Coordinates of C-alpha atoms and ligand atoms in Angstrom, one line a residue:
X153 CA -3.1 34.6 64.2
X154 CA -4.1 31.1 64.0
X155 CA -7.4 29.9 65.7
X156 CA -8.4 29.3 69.4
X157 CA -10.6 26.6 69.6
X158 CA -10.7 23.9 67.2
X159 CA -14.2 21.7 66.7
X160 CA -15.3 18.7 65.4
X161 CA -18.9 17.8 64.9
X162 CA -20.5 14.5 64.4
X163 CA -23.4 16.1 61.9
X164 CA -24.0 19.4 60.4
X165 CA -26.6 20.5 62.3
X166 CA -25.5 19.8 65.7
X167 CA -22.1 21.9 64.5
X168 CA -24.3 25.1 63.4
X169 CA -25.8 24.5 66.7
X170 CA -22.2 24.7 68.5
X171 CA -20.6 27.9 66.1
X172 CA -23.8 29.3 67.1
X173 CA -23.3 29.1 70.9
X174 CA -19.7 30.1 70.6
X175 CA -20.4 33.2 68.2
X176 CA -23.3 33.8 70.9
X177 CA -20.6 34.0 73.4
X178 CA -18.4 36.7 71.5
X179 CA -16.3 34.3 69.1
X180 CA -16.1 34.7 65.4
X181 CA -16.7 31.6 64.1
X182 CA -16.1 29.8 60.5
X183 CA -18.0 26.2 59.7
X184 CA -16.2 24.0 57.4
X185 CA -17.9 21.2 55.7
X186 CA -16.0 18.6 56.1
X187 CA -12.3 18.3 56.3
X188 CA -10.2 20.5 53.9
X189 CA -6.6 19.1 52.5
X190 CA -4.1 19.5 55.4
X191 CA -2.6 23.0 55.2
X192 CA -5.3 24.2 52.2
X193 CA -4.3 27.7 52.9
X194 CA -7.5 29.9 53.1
X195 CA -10.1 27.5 53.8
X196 CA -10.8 29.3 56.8
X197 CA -11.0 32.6 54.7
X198 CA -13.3 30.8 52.2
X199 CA -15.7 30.3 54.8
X200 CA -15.6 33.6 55.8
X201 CA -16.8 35.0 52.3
X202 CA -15.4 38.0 53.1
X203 CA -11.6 36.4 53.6
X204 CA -11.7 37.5 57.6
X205 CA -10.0 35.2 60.2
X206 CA -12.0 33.6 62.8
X207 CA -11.3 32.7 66.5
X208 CA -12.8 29.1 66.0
X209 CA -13.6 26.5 63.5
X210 CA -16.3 24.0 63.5
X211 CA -15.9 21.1 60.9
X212 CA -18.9 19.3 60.2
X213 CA -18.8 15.5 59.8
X214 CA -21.3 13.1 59.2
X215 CA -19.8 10.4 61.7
X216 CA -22.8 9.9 64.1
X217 CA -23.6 7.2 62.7
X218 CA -21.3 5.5 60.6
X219 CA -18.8 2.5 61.8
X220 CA -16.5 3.5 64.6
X221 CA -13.1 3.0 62.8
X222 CA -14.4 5.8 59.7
X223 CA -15.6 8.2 62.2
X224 CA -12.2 7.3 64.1
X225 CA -10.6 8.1 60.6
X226 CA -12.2 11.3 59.8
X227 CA -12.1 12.7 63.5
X228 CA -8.6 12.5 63.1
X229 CA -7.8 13.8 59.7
X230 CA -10.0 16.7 60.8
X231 CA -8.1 17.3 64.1
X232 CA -4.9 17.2 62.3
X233 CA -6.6 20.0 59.9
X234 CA -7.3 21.8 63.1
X235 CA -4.0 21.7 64.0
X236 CA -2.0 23.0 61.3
X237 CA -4.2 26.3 61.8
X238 CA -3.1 26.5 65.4
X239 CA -5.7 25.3 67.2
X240 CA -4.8 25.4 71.0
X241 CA -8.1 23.5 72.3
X242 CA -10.0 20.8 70.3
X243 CA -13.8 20.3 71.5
X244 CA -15.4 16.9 70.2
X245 CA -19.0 18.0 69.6
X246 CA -22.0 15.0 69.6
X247 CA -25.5 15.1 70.2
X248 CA -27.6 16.4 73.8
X249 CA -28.9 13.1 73.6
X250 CA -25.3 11.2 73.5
X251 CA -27.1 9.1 70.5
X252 CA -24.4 6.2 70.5
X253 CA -24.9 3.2 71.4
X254 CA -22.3 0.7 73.1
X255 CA -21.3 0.3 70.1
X256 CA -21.0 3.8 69.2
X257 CA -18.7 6.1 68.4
X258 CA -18.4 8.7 71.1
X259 CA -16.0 6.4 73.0
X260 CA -13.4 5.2 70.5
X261 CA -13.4 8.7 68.7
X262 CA -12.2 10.7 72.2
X263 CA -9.7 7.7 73.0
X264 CA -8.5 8.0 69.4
X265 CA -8.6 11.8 69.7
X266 CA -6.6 11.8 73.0
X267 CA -4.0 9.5 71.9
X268 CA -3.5 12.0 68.7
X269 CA -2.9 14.8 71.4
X270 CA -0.5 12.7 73.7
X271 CA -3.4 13.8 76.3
X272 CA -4.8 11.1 78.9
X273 CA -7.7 12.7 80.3
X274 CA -11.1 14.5 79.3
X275 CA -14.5 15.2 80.4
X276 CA -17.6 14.5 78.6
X277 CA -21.3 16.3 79.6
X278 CA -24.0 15.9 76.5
X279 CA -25.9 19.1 78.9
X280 CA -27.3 22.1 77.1
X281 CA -29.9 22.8 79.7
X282 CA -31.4 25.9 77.6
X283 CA -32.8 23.1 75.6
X284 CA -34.1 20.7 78.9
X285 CA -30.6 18.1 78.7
X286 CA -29.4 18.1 81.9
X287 CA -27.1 15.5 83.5
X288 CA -26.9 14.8 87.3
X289 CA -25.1 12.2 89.1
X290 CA -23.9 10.8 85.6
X291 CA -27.6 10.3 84.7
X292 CA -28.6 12.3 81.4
X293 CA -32.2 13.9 81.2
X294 CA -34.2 15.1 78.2
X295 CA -37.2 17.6 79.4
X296 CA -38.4 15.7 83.0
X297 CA -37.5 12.1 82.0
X298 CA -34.4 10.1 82.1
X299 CA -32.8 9.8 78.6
X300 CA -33.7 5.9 78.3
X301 CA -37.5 6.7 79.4
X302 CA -37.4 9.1 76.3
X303 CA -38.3 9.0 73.0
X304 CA -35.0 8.2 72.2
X305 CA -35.0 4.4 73.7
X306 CA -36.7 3.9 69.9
X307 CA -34.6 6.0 68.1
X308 CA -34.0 3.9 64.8
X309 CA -30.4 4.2 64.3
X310 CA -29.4 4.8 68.0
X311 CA -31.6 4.1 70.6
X312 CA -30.3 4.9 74.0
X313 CA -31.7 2.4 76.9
X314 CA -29.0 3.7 79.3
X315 CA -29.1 6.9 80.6
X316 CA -26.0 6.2 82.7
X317 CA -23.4 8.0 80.7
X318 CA -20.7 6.8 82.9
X319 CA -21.3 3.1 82.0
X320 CA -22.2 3.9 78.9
X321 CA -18.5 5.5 78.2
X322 CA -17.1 2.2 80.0
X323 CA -18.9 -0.2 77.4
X324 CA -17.0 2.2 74.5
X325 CA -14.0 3.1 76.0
X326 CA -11.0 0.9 76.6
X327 CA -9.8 3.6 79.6
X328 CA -13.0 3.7 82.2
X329 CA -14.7 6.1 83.2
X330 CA -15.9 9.0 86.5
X331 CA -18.2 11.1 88.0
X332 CA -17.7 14.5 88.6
X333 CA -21.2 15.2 90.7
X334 CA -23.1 18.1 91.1
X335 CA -21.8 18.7 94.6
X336 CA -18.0 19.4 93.0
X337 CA -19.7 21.5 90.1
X338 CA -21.5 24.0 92.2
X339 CA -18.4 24.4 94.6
X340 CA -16.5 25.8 91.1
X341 CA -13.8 25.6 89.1
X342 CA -11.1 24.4 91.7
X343 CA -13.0 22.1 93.5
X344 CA -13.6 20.6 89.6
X345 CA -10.0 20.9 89.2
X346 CA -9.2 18.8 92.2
X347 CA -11.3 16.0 90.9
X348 CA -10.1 15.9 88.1
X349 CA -6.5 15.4 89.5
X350 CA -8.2 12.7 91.9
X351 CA -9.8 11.2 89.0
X352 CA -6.6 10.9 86.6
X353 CA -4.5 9.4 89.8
X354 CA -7.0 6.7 90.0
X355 CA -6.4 5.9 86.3
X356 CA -9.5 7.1 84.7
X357 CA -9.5 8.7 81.3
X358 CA -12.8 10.8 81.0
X359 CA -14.9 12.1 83.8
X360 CA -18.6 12.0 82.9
X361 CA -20.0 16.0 84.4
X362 CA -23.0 16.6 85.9
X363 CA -24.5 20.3 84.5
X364 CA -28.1 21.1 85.2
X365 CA -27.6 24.9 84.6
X366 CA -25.9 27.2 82.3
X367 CA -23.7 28.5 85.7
X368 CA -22.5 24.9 86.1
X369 CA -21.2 24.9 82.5
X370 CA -19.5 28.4 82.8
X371 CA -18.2 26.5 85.7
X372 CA -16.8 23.5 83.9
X373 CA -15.0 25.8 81.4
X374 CA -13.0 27.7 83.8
X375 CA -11.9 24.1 85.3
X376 CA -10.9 22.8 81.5
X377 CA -9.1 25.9 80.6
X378 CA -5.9 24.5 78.5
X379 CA -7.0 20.9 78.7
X380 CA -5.9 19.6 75.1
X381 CA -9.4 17.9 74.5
X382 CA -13.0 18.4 75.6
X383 CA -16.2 16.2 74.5
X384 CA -19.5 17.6 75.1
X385 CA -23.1 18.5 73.1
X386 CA -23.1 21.8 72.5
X387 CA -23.8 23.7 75.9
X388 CA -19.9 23.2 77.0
X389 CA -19.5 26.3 74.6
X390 CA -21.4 28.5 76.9
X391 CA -18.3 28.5 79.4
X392 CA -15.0 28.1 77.2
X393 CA -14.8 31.9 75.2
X394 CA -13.9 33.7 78.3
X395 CA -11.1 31.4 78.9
X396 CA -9.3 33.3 76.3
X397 CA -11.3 36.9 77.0
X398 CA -14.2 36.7 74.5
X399 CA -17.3 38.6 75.7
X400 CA -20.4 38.6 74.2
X401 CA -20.6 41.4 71.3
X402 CA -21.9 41.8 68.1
X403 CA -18.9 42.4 66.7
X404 CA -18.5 38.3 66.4
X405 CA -21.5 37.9 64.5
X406 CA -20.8 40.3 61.8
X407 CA -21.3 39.5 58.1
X408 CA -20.5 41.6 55.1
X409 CA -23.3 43.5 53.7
X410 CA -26.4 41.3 52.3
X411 CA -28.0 42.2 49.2
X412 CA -29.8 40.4 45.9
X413 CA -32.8 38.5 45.6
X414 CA -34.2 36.5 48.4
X415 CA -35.4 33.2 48.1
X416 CA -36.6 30.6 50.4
X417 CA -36.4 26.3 49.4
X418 CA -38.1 24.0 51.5
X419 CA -37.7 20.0 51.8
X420 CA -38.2 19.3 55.4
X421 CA -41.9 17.9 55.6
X422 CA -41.8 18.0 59.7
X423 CA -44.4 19.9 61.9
X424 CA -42.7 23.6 62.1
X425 CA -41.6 23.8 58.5
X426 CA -45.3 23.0 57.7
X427 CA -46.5 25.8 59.7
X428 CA -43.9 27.6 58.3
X429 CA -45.1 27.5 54.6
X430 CA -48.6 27.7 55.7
X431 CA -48.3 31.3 57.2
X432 CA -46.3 32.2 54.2
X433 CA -48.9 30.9 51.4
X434 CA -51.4 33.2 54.0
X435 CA -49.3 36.1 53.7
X436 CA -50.1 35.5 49.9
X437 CA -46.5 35.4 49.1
X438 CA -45.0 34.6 45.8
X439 CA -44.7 30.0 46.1
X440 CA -43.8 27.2 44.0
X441 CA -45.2 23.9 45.1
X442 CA -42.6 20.8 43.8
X443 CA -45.1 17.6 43.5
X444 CA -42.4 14.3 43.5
X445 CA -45.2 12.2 41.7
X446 CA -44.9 14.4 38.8
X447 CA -40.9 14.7 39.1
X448 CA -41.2 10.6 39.5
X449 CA -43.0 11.1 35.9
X450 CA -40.1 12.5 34.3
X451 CA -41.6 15.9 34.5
X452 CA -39.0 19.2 34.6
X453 CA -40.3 20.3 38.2
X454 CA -37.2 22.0 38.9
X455 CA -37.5 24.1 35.1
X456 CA -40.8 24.8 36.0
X457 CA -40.0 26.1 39.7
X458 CA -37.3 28.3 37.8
X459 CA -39.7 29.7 35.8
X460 CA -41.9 30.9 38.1
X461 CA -39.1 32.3 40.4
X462 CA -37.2 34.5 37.3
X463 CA -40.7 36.0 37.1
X464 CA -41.5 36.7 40.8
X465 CA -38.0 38.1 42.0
X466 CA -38.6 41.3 42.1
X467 CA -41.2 40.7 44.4
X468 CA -39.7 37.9 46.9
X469 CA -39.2 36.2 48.9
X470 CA -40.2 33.5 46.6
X471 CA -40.7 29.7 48.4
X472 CA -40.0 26.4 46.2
X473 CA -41.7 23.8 48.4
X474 CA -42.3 20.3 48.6
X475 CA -43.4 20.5 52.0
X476 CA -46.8 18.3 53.0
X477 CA -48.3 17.4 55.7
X478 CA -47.5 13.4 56.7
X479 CA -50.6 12.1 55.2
X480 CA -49.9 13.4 51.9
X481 CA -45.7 12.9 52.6
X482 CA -46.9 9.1 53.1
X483 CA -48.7 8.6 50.1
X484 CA -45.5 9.6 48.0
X485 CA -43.6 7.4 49.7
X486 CA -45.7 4.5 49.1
X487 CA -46.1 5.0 45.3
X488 CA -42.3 6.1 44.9
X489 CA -40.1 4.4 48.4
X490 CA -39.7 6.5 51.1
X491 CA -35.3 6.7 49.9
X492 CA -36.1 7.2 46.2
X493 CA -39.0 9.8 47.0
X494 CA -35.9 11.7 49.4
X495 CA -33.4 11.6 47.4
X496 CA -35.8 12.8 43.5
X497 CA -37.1 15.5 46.1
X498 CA -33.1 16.6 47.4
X499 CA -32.1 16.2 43.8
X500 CA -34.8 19.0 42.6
X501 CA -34.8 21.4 45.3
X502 CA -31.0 21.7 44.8
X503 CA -31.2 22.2 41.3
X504 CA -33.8 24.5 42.1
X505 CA -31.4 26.6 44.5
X506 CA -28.6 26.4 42.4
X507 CA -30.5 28.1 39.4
X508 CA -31.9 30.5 42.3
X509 CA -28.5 31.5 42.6
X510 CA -27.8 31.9 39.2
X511 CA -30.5 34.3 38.6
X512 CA -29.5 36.6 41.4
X513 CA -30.6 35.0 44.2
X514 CA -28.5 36.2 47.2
X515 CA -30.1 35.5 50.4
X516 CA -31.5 32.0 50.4
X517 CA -33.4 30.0 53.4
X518 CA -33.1 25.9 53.4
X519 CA -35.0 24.2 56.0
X520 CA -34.3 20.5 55.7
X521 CA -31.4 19.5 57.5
X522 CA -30.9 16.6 54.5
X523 CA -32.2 19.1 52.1
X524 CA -29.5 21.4 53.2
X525 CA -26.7 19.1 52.9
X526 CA -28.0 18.7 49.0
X527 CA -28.6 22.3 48.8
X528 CA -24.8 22.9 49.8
X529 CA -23.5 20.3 47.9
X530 CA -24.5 21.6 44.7
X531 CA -23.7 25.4 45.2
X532 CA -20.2 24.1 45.9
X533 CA -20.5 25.9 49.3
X534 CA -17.2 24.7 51.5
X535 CA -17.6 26.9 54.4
X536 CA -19.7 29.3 56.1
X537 CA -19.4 32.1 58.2
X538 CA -21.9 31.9 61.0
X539 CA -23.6 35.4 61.5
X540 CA -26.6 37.0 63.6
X541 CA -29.0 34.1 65.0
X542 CA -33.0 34.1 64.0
X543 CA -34.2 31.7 66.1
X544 CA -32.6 29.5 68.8
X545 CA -30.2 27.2 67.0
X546 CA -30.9 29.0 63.4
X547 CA -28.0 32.0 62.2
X548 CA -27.5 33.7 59.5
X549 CA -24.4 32.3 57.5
X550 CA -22.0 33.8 54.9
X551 CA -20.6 31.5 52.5
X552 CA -18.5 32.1 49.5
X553 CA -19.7 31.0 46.2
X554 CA -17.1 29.2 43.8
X555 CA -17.1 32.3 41.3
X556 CA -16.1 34.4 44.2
X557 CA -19.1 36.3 45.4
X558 CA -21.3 36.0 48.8
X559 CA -24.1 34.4 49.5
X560 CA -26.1 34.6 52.6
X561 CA -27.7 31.1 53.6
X562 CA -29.5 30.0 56.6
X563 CA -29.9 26.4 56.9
X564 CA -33.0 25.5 59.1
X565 CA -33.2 21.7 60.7
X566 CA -37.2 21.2 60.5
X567 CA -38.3 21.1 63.6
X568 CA -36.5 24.9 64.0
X569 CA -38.0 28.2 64.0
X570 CA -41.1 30.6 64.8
X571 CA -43.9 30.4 62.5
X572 CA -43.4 33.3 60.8
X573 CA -39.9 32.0 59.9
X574 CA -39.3 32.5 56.5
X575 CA -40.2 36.2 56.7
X576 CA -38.5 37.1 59.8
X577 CA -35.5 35.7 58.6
X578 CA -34.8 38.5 56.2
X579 CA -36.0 41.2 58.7
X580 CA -33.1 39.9 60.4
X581 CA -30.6 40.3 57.9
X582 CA -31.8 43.6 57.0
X583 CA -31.7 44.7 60.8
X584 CA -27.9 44.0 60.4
X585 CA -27.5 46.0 57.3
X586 CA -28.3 48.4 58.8
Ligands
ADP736 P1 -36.1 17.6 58.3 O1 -35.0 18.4 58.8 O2 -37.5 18.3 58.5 O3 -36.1 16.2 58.7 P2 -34.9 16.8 55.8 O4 -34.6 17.7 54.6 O5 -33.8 16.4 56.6 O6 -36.0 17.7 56.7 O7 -35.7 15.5 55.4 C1 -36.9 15.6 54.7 C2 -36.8 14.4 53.6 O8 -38.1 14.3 53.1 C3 -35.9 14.7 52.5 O9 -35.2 13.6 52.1 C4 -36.8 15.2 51.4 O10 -36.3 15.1 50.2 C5 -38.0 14.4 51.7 N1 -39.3 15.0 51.2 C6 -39.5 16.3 51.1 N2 -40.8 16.5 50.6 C7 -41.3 15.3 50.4 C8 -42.6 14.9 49.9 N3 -43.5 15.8 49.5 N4 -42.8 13.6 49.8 C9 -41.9 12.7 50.2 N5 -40.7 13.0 50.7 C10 -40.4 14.3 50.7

């Protein structure tokens, strides 16, 4: 049976954050990163680790940011992927804080996306109020303040001074754009309907929606039910499962069995991720700390790190980390540039993960949303299956390995996850073994 839903994700975090509302809401789900060669027969089931078919695919682009016609380009090689496995509904996934500006890419990508699927109308709501965005009367809200009195007005690659989504659509979009208020969301599914039909006959193309709870999004997925193309953040998944019977059960988040060493690598230098290693060096747990001066020096930091991990195994977790706190973060980066000192720092820690998983390592933690793109990259990891979540935002994945076996991998963006995550992320696993 080919696949329901069909997604396609600007970055990879924000897609792990979408398979993880859908699995959340009783799909089985299968991440791809990036597009696979049209009709590569068992990507899906690579993904899986365990060659099971999924209800929906999420592939993960990195097209946020990047000049509209490329993420026009990929966005449509991956819906024609998405296709050819019998996708009946395609979801274009970007962030809760619409990060595009009028410039951006959100617009051209659903115009290009509709004209692949002879479509001429969507809806677009960045909402996910779970995690304070809310939209009302076309206006998008992070926490208590309008999106361009947020932090994000100085976001370095896309600030947003607009929080008017509707005019922001019309400064991307050659087709304009509507409202569908709050009034016509909390009246349901019909009443959205109706709009919608009054919307399309006055010749829009995309109806910005107002959501400022998770019942106005179960709302808006009855209404879009067999519409060829939605566009939202990640909240939109809340209501679209139960279009096609899914019900939340634990049955979707099943992985096979977990098993070998446990190991945890950390690049992300932000807040949580240091509390993170803090409580763990308390704990008095088996760590590794990789120093980029001395990697800068020509040193073998990632040899070392090895090292010590082959003898601490047995008693892991054990945590490679070049996590510091920003004073120490900004040093390195003046003696080294704050690229070069990245990218030495990605290099190591993946070399460090892939010899990880060459001596048995099994179930592995990343935090470092660029750290875990190198991680991936280098363990020749195409696809994961998304499992059991830790902590809001964070599952538990199952990806195949090139020579055929599994490996368990959770991929932590920094700011993610309780302090004591890099122990309770195994108790999770193991409470599924069971
Ligand atoms: P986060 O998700 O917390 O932003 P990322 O992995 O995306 O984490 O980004 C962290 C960046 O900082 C990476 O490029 C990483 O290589 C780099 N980095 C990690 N540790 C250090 C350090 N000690 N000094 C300088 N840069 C570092």
């Amino acid at each position: 049976m080919g696949i329901r839903l069909g997604c396609i994700a600007d970055d990879f975090t924000g897609a792990t954050d979408l398979a993880n509302n859908l699995v959340r809401a009783g799909m089985r789900v299968v991440q791809l990163i990036d597009v696979p060669e049209v009709g590569a027969e068992g990507a899906v089931g690579a993904g899986a680790g365990a060659g099971a078919d999924a209800d929906a695919v999420v592939i993960a682009l990195k097209s946020r940011t990047v000049p509209a016609a490329d993420a026009v380009e990929a966005s449509l090689r991956a819906l024609a992927w998405l296709r050819s496995a019998g996708a009946e509904q395609i979801y274009f996934k970007y962030c809760s804080t619409f990060d595009s500006t009028p410039d951006g890419n959100i617009g051209p990508v659903t115009e290009a996306l509709l004209d692949a699927l002879g479509s001429d109308f969507t809806v677009a709501t960045p909402a996910f109020p779970d995690n304070g965005r809310t939209v009302f009367k076309g206006h998008l809200f992070v926490g208590e303040v309008l999106l361009s009195e947020s932090g994000m007005r100085h976001h370095p690659l896309t600030p947003m001074t607009d929080s008017n989504l509707v005019s922001v659509l019309d400064a991307q979009m050659k087709g304009t754009a509507g409202l569908i208020d709050h009034a016509v969301v909390g009246e349901g599914a019909d009443a959205i309907r109706a709009r919608i039909r009054a919307l399309r006959e006055e010749g829009r193309q995309i109806a910005v929606v107002d959501a400022v709870s998770n019942d106005d999004l179960v709302r808006l997925g009855a209404a879009v039910r067999g519409m060829p193309l939605v566009t939202a953040g990640s909240g939109l998944a809340i209501g679209l499962p139960a279009n096609w019977g899914f019900k939340p059960s634990r049955a979707a988040a099943q992985l096979p069995p977990a098993g070998g060493h446990a190991a945890v690598v950390s690049g992300s230098v932000s807040a949580a991720t240091n509390e993170q290693v803090r409580r763990f060096l308390r704990g008095g747990r088996p760590a590794f700390s990789v120093d980029p001066l001395r990697i800068a020096d020509g040193e073998d930091v990632a040899g070392e790190a090895l090292e010590f991990a082959t003898a601490h195994l047995a008693d892991g977790p054990v945590l490679v980390y070049s996590t510091e706190a920003p004073g120490a973060v900004r040093t390195v980066q003046g003696r080294l540039g704050a690229a070069e000192a990245g990218e030495l720092v990605e290099r190591t820690l993946a070399r460090v993960a892939q010899g990880l998983v060459e001596r048995g390592v099994r179930r592995l933690v990343v935090a470092g949303g660029e750290t875990s793109g190198a991680v991936v990259q280098a363990l020749g990891v195409t696809g994961l299956r998304i499992g059991p979540q830790i902590d809001p935002g964070v599952p538990w994945c199952a990806a195949a390995l090139p020579d055929g076996g599994t490996l368990h991998v959770a991929l932590k963006s920094g700011n993610f996850g309780g302090p004591e995550f890099f122990t309770d992320a195994f108790a999770r696993l193991g409470q599924e073994d069971s």
